[in-house]
Short mmCIF file of C-alpha atoms in Angstrom, two decimals:
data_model
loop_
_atom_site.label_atom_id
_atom_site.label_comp_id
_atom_site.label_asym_id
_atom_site.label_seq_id
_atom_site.Cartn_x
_atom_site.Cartn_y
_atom_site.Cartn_z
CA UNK A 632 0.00 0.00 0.00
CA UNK A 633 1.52 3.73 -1.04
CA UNK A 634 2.18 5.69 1.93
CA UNK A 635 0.23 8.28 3.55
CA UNK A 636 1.29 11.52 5.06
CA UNK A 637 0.01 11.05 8.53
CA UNK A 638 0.77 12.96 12.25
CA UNK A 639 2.16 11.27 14.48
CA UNK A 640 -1.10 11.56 16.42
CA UNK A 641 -2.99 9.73 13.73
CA UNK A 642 -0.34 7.08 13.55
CA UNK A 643 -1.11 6.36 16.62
CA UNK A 644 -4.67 5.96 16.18
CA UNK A 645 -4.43 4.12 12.96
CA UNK A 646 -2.22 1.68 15.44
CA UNK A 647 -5.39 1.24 17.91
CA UNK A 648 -7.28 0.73 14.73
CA UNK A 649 -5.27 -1.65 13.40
CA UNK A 650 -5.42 -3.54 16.30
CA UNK A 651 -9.22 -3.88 16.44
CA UNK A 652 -9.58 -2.38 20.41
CA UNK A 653 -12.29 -2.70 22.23
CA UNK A 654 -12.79 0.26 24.69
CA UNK A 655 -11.48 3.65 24.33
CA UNK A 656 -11.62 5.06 27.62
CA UNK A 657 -10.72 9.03 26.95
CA UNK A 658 -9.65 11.80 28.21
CA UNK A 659 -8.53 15.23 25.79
CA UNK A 660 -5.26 17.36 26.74
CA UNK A 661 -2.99 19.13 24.43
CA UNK A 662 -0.97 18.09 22.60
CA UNK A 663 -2.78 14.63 22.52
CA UNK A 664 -6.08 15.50 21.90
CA UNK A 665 -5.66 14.54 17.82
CA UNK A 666 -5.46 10.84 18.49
CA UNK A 667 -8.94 11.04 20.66
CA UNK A 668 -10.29 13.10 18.15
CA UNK A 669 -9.44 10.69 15.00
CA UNK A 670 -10.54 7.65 16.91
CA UNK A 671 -14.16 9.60 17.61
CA UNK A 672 -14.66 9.98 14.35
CA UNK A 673 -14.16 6.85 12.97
CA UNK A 674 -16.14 5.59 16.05
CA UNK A 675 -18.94 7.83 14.55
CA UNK A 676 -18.70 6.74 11.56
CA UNK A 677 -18.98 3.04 11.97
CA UNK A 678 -15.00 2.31 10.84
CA UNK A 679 -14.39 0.93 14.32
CA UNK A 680 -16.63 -1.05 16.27
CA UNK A 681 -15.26 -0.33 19.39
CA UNK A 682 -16.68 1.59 21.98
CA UNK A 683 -15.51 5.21 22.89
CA UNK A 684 -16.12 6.66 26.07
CA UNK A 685 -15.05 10.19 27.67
CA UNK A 686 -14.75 10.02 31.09
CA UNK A 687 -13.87 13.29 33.36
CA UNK A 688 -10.48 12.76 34.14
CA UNK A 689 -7.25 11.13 33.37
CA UNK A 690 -7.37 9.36 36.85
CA UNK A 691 -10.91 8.28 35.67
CA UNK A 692 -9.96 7.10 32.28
CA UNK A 693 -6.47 5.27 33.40
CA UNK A 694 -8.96 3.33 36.05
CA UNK A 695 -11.38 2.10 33.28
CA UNK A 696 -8.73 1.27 31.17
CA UNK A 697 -7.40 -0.99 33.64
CA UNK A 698 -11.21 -2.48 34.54
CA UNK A 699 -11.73 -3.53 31.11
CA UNK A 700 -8.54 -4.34 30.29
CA UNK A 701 -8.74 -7.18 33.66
CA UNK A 702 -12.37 -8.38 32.11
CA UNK A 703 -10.83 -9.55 29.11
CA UNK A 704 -11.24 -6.87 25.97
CA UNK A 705 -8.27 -4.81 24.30
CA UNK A 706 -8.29 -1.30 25.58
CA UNK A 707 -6.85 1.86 24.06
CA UNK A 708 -5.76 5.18 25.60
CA UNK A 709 -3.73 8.31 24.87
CA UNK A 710 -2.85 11.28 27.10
CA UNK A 711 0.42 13.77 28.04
CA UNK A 712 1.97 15.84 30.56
CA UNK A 713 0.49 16.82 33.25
CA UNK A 714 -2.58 14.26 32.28
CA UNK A 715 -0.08 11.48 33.07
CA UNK A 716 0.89 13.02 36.10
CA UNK A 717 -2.57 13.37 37.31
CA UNK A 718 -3.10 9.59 36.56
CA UNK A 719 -0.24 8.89 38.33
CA UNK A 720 -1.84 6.61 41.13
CA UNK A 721 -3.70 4.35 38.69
CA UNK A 722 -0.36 3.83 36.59
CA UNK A 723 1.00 2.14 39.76
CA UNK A 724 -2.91 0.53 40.28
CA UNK A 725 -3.57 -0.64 37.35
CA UNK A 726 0.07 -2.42 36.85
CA UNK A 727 -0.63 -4.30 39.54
CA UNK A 728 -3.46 -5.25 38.28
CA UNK A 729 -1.74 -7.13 35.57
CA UNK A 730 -3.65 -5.68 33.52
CA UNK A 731 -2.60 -5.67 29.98
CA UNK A 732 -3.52 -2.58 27.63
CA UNK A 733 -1.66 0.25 25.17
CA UNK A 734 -1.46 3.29 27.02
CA UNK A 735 -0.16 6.16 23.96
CA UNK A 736 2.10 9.42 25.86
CA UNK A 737 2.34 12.07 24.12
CA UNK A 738 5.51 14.01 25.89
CA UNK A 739 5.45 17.39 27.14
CA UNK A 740 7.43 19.55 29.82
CA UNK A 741 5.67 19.65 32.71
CA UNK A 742 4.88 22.53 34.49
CA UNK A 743 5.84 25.30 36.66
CA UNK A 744 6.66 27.36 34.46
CA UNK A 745 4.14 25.70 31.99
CA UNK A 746 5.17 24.89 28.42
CA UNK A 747 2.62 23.32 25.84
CA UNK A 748 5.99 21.59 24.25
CA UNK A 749 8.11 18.61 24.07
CA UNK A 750 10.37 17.03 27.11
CA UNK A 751 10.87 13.47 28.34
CA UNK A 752 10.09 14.34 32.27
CA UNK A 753 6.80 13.56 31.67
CA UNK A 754 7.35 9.66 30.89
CA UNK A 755 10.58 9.32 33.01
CA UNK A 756 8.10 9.93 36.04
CA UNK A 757 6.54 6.74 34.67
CA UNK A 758 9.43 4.49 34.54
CA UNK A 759 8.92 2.67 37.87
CA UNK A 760 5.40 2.45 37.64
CA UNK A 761 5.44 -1.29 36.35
CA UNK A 762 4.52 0.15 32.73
CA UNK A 763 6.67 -1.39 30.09
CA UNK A 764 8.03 1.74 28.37
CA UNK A 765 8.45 1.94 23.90
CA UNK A 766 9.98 5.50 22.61
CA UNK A 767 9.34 6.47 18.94
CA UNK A 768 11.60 8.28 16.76
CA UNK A 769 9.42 9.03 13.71
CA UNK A 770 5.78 8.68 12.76
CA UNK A 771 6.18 4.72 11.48
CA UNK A 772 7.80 3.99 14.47
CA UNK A 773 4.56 4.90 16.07
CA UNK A 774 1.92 3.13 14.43
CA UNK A 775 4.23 0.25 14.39
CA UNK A 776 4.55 0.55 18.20
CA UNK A 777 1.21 0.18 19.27
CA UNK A 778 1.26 -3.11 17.81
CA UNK A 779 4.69 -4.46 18.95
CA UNK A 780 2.81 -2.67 21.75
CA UNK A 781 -0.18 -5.48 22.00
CA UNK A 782 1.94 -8.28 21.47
CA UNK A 783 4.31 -7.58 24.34
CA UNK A 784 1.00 -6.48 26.77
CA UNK A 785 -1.22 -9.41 25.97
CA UNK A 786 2.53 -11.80 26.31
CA UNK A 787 1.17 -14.81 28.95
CA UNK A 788 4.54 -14.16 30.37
CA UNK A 789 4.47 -10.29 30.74
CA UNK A 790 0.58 -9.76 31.29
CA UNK A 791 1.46 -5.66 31.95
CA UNK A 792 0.31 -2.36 30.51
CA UNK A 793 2.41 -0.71 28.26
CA UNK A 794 3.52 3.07 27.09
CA UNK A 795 3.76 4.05 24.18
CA UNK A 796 6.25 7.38 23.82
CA UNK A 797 6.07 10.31 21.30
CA UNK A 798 7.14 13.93 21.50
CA UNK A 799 4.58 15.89 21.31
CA UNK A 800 4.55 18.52 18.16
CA UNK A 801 7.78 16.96 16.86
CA UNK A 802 5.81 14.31 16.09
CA UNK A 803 2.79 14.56 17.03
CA UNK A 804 1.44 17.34 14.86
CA UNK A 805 4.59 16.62 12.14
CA UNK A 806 2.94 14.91 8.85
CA UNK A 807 5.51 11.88 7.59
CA UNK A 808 4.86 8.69 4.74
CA UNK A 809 3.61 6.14 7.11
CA UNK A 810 2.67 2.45 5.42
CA UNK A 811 -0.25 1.00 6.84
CA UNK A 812 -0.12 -2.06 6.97
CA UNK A 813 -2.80 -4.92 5.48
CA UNK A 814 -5.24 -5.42 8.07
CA UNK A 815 -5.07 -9.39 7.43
CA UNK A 816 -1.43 -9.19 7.91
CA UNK A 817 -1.90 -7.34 11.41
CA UNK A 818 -4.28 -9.85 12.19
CA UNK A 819 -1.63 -12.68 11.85
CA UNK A 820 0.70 -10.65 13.80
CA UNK A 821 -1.60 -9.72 16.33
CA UNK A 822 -4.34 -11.92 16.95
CA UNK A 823 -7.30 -11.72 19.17
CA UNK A 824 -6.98 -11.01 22.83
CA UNK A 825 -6.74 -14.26 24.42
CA UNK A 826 -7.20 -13.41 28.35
CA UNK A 827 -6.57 -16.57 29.76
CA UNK A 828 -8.03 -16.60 33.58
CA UNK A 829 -8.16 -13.20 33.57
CA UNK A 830 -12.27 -13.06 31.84
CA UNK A 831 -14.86 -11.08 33.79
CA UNK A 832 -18.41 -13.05 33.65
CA UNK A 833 -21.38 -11.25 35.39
CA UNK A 834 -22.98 -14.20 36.04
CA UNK A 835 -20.16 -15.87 37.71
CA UNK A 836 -17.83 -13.07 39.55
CA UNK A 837 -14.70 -14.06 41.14
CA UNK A 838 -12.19 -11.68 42.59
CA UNK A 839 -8.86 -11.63 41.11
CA UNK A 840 -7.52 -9.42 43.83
CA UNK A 841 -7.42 -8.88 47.74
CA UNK A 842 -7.34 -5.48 49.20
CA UNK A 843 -4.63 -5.28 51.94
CA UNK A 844 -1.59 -7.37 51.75
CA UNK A 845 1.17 -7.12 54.70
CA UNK A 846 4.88 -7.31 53.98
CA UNK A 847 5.74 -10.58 52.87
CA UNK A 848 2.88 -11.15 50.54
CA UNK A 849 3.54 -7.64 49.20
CA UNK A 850 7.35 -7.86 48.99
CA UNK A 851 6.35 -11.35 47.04
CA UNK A 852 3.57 -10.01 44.60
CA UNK A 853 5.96 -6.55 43.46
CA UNK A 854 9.01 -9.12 42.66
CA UNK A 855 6.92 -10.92 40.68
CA UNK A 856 5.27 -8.28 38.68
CA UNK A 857 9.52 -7.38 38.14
CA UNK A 858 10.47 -10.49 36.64
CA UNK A 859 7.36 -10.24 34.37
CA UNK A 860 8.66 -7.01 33.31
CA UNK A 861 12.27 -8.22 32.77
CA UNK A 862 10.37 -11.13 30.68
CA UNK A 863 9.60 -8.22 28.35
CA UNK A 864 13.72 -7.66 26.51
CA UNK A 865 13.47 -11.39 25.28
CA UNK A 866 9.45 -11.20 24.27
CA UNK A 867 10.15 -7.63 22.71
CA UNK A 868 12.70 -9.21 20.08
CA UNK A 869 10.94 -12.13 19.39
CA UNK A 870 7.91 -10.18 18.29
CA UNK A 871 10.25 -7.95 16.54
CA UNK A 872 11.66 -10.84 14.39
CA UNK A 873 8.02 -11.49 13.19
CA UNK A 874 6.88 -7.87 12.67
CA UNK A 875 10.06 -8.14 10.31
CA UNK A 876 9.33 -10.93 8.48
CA UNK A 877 5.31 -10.01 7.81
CA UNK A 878 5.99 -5.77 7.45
CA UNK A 879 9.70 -5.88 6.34
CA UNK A 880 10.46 -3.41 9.55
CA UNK A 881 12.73 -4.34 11.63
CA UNK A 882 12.62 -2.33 15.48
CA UNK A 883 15.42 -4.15 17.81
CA UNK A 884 15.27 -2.52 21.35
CA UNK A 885 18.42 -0.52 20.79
CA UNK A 886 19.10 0.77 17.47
CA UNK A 887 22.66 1.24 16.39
CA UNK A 888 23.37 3.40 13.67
CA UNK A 889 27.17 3.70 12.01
CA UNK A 890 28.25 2.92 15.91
CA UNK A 891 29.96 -0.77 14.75
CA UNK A 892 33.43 0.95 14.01
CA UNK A 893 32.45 4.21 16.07
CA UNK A 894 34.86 5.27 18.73
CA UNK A 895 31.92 7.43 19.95
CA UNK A 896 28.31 7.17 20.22
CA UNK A 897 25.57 9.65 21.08
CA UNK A 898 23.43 7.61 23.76
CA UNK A 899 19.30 9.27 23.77
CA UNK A 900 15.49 8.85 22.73
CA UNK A 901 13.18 10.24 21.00
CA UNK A 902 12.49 12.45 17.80
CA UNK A 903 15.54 14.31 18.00
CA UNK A 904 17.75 10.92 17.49
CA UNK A 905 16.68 11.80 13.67
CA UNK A 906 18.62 15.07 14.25
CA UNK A 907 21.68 12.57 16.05
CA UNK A 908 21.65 10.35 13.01
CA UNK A 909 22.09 13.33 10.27
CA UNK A 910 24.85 14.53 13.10
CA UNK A 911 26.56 11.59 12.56
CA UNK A 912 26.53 11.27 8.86
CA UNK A 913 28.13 14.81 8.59
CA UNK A 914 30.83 13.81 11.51
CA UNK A 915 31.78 10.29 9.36
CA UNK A 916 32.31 13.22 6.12
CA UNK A 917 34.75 14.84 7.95
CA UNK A 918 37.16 11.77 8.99
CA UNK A 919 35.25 11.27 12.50
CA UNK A 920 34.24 7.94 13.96
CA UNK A 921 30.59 8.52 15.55
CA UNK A 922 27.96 6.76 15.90
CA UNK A 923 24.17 6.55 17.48
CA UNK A 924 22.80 3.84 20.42
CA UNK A 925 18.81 4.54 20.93
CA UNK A 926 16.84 2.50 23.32
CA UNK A 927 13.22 1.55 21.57
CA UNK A 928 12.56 -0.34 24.63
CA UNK A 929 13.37 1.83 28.21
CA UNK A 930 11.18 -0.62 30.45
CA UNK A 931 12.25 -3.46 30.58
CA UNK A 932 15.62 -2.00 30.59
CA UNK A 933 18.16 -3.99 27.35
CA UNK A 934 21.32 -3.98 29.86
CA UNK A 935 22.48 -6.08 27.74
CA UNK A 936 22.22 -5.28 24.30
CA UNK A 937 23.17 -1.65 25.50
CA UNK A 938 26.34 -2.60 26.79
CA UNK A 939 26.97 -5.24 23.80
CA UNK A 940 26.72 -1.95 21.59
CA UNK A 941 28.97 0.35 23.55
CA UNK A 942 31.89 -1.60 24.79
CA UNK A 943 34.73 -0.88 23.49
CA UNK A 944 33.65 2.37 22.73
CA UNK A 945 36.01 5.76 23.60
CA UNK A 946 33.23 7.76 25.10
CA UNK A 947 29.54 7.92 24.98
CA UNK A 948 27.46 11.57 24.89
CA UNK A 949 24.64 11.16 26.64
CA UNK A 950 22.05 13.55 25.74
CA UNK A 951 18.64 13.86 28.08
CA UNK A 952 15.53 15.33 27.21
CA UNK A 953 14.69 15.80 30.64
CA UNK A 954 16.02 16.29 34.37
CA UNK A 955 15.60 15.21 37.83
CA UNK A 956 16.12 17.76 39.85
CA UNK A 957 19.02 17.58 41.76
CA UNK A 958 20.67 14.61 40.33
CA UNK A 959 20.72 15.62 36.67
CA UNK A 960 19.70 13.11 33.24
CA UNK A 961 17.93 9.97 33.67
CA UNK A 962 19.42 8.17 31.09
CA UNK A 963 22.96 9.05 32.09
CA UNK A 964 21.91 7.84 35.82
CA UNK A 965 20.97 4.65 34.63
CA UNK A 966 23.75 4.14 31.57
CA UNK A 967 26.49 4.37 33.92
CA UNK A 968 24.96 2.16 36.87
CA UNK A 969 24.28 -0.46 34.12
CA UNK A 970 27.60 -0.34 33.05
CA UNK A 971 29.79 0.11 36.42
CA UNK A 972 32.36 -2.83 36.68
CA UNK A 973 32.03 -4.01 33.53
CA UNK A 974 34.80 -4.28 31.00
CA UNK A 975 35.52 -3.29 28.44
CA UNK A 976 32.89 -0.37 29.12
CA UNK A 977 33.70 3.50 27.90
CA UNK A 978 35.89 5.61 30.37
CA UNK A 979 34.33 8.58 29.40
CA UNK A 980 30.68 9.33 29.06
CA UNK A 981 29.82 12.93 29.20
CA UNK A 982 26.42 13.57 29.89
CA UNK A 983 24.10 16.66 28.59
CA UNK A 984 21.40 17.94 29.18
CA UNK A 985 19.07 19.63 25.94
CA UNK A 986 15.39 19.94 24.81
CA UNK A 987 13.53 20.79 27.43
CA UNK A 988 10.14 22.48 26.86
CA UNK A 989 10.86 21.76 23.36
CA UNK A 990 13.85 23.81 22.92
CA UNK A 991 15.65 22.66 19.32
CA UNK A 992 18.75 21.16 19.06
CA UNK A 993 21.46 22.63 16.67
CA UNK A 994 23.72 20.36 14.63
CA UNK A 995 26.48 22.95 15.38
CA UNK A 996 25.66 21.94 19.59
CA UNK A 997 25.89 17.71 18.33
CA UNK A 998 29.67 18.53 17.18
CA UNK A 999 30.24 20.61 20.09
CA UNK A 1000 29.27 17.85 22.39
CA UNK A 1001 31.67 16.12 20.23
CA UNK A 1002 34.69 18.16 20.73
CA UNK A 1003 33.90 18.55 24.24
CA UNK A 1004 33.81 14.91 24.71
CA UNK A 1005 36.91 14.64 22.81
CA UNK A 1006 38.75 16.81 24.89
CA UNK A 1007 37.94 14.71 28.10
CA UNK A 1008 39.14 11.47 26.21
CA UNK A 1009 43.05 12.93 25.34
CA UNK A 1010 42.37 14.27 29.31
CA UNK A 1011 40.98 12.11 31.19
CA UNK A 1012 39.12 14.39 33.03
CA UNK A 1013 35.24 13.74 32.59
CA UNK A 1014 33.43 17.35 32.73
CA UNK A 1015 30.63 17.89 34.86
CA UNK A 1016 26.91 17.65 33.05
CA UNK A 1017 26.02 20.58 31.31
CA UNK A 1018 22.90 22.39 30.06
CA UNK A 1019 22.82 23.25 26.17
CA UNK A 1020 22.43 26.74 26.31
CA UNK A 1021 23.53 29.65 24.07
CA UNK A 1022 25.46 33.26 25.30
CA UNK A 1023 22.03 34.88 23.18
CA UNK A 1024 19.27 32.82 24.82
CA UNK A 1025 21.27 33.36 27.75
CA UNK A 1026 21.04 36.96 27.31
CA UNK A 1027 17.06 37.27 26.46
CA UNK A 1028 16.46 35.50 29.32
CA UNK A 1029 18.56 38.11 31.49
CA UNK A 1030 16.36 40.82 29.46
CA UNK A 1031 13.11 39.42 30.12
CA UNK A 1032 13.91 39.28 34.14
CA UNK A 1033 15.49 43.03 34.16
CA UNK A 1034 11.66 43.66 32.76
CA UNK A 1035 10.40 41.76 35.25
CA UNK A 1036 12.33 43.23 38.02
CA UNK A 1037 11.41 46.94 36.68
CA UNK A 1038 7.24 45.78 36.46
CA UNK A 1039 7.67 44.28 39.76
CA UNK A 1040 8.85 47.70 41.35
CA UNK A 1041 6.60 50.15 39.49
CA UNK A 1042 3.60 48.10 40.68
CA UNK A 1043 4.42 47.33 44.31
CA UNK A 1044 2.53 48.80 46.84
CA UNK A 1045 6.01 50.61 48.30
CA UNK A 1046 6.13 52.33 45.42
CA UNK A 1047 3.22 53.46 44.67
CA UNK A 1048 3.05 54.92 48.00
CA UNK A 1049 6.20 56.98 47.53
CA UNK A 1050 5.17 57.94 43.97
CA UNK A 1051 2.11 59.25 45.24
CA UNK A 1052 3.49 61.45 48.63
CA UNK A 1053 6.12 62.89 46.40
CA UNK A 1054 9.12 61.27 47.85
CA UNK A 1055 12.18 62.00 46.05
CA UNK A 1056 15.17 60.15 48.57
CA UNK A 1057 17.62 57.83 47.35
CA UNK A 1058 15.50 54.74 46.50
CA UNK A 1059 13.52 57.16 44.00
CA UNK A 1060 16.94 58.18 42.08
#
C-alpha cells in the first residue's frame, strides 16, 4: 500500500485501529487531543466497532482502562503531561493489576513554568510504575509501536500495561509517509486477545484481587510483577523478528546506527535521534568515527544489548531530554549504573542535558558535544553535566527578568506609596 502523510497523532490511532480495540476510555489534553479526536470519528462513523467513552479525568480514564482491560477486551488510551501526572496513582494501580492494555504518551514539559511543548520528564516519572516503556523516533515507528505494543501487553509471560512514547509537536502534529499495513497481515501478527483466567463473567464473579496485603505477601507479589517485566527484553525481540518478516520493519530494542566501528556514540530517545543520526553522517564526512545507540525499549531496561553496543567504545554523549532535579539526566543515571564494573565499558561518558520544553537542538551543539567529549578522552578528566544553552538565549532571558524586576517595582505597593506622597530620597533616584 503507497504511503500516507500522517501525524504522528494519527499514527497512533491508525495503530489502535489496526489492532481492532475494544474500549477507548478518553480523556482530551494538548498536545494529545488529535489521536482522541481521530478515533471519535471513525467511532462515529462506523469504521471501528469499538466503543468510545469520555470520562472526566485522566485518573478516571487510566482506572477504566485498567477495569476492562482485567475483564478480558483490548483497551486503548492516549494522554500527556500533566494528564499522566494526574493519573499517576492508577499507573502504579492498574500495573498491579496485571492488567494488559496500550497506554499512547504524548511528551510534554511539565509545568511550573508551563510549556505546551516537548520534554521526556513527563514519561521518566513513569518508569517505575510497572509500565513497560516503547519511545518512537518518527511517525512509522509509532503506528508500528502500538502493535509491537499489544503483542508484548497481551505476552502470557508479561501480562502488563504498556507506554507508548512520542514527542509531542515533533511528532505529534509533524505529517511523515507512514505504510499502513494490510489489516489481514496485522491480524496474523496480532491476533485476538486471548485473556486466559483473567475473563470477567457477570454471572459468575470471582475476585482476582485482595485489598490489603502485609509485607511478605507484598514484597512477594511486586518481585513478581519485576520479573514479568524483565520477561519483556526477550518477548520484545521475538515479536520484533516477526513484525520483520510479515511488514519488512525491523525495530530491535536498541538501534545502532554507524556505531559498529564508532569510537563514539551519542546515547538518547526520542524524535531528535533523527537530528543525532544526520549529526553523525556529517561527523563520518569529515574523517570522525561517531555513531548513534537509541533505546526503543526503556522498560524493561536492554542492559544487555546496551552494553553489547557500547563496549569498546572511547566515550559515549549522553544527551537527556529531561532532568531530575538535583541529580541531573535519567538516562545518564541509569547508563552508567548499568555499566559500572564491567569491562571493556567506555571511560568517558559525558552527559548533557538539551530539549527541554521543546527547545531545538542545533547540529552545530551535536559537534560541540563532540569536541567537548573529545577533549575529556586525550584528558581524562570527565566534565561535569552541562545544560545546552547559548550566550544569546542566555542573554534574552537576562532581558526578560530586568523587565520583570522593573514591572515588579513600578507596581508594588512601596512604590506606589512613595510615587504618590512625592518622595524623592535615594530609593527614587
Amino acid at each position: 500500500m503507497k504511503p500516507k502523510l500522517l501525524t504522528g497523532n494519527v499514527a497512533a490511532a491508525w495503530g489502535a485501529r489496526l489492532a481492532e480495540v475494544d474500549y477507548i476510555p478518553a480523556f482530551p489534553i494538548t498536545p494529545q487531543t488529535e489521536i482522541i479526536e481521530t478515533l471519535g470519528a471513525w467511532v462515529d462513523d462506523g469504521k471501528m466497532s469499538g466503543r468510545m467513552v469520555t470520562l472526566e479525568s485522566e485518573h478516571s480514564m487510566l482506572t477504566a482502562a485498567g477495569a476492562a482491560a482485567a475483564t478480558g477486551v483490548r483497551v486503548f488510551s492516549a494522554t500527556s503531561s500533566q494528564g499522566l501526572l494526574y493519573a499517576m496513582e492508577m499507573l502504579y494501580t492498574v500495573a498491579g493489576w496485571r492488567a494488559p492494555f496500550v497506554l499512547v504518551n504524548v511528551s510534554r514539559g511539565l509545568s511550573a513554568p508551563i510549556t505546551l511543548e516537548a520534554d521526556h520528564n513527563d514519561i521518566m516519572a513513569a518508569r517505575d510504575s510497572g509500565f513497560l516503556q516503547i519511545h518512537c523516533a518518527d511517525c512509522q515507528e509509532v503506528l508500528d509501536s502500538v502493535l509491537l505494543a499489544y503483542r508484548l501487553a497481551e505476552d502470557p509471560a508479561i501480562r502488563l500495561p504498556v507506554l507508548v512514547n512520542l514527542d509531542g509537536f515533533y511528532l505529534s502534529f509533524t505529517r511523515e509517509p507512514v505504510s499502513l499495513p494490510e489489516m489481514e497481515a496485522v491480524r496474523r501478527f496480532l491476533p485476538p486477545f486471548d485473556p486466559g483466567n483473567i475473563r470477567f463473567t457477570a454471572s459468575a464473579p470471582e475476585s482476582q484481587a485482595v485489598a490489603v496485603l502485609g509485607g511478605g505477601p507484598y514484597s512477594y507479589f511486586r518481585y513478581e510483577t519485576h520479573l514479568a517485566a524483565l520477561n519483556g527484553v526477550a518477548v520484545y525481540e521475538q515479536v520484533a523478528a516477526e513484525f520483520a518478516a510479515l511488514f519488512g520493519r525491523r525495530h530491535d530494542a536498541v538501534e545502532c546506527y554507524q556505531s559498529e566501528d564508532a569510537e563514539i556514540v551519542f546515547y538518547m530517545i526520542g524524535s531528535f535521534a533523527t537530528k543525532a543520526r544526520e549529526a553523525v553522517d556529517r561527523l563520518r564526512e569529515s574523517g570522525q568515527k561517531v555513531g548513534l545507540v537509541r533505546p526503543r525499549l526503556l522498560r524493561p531496561f536492554p542492559a544487555n544489548a546496551i552494553a553489547e553496543a557500547v563496549t569498546g567504545k572511547q566515550a559515549i554523549i549522553v544527551l537527556d531530554q529531561n532532568l531530575s532535579l538535583g541529580q541531573g539526566g535519567v538516562l545518564h543515571t541509569e547508563l552508567t549504573s548499568s555499566l559500572y564494573g564491567k569491562p571493556g565499558a567506555p571511560a568517558v561518558i559525558t552527559s548533557f542535558i538539551g530539549g527541554l520544553g521543546g527547545r531545538d537542538i542545533s547540529a552545530q551543539e551535536f559537534y560541540q558535544m563532540v569536541a567537548v567529549t573529545r577533549t575529556a578522552i586525550s584528558s581524562g578528566k570527565t566534565p561535569p553535566p552541562r545544560l545546552l544553552y547559548t550566550a544569546g538565549e542566555l542573554r534574552e532571558v537576562r532581558k526578560l527578568q530586568a523587565i520583570a524586576m522593573v514591572e515588579r517595582e513600578d507596581t508594588s505597593p512601596g512604590q506606589q506609596s512613595a510615587a504618590g506622597s512625592g518622595n524623592t530620597g535615594p530609593d527614587q533616584e
